[in-house]
Amino acid sequence: MKKRKKIPVWKPKKLLVQKKLKIETKQRSVNKKQYDYKWREVSKTFRKNNPFCCDCLKSGEYNSKNLHVDHIIPLVEKPELKYEVSNLQSLCRKHHSMKTFKETLAKKKPT
C-alpha cells in the first residue's frame, strides 16, 4: 500500500482581540478623584494586614479571594474618615456588593 501524503490544512492565526474601550462616565471620573495614589497604598497595606473578609470570618470561613477595603461609615456621610484605619474593613466582593447595595437602596428610599 502506498503511503498517503499529508495535505496541509490551513489554520487561522490567532485573532487579536481588541480591549473594550472604557467609557468615561460621570461616576468613573468621581471615583478617580476619590481613590488616588494615597488611597491605593492605604488599601494595599490594609489588605495585607487584614487578609480575610470580616463577614465570612463571622460565619467561620477564611475567605481571602477578591478582597475589597470598605469604609464602615460611607465616604458620602463622613469624607474626613477616608484614610482612618478604624473606619476600614476587609470584605470579599460578594459581601461588599451586598453592603453597597443596601447603602444605596437606603439612600434612595424616602423615610
Steps between C-alpha positions, in 0.01 A plus 500: 500500500614846415537753778271796463651841503381735768308787356584826673202643684460872527475617857410859576746699707390606842269793472591804699212593722475871557441618851167662563527873519418633841229757478569795725191544711423758762529237776835375367648850502373556856660171609832598343503813714402318820732201470846642442852363544490547879176299521644216289798479736279507812274235345792276404651520849164441666431189290845366586434548874137375480506216247150358563145623440347620831151368416633160391701473823180549700358186336825305552639525144850620418440675170788703357385512136407829330539717808375857500570758765170644615424813699281403795352850503460590130706783354180678402412541867848573641768570235752600769525131606633395160846392622399416859592134561234464769237571231625228263416131465593226255208352309484249216337614177170330590464664841627837377242500220222409743601775745530762225161397358336535841660842551390631161152351543464663841611833350235480226212394729303793639441485875 
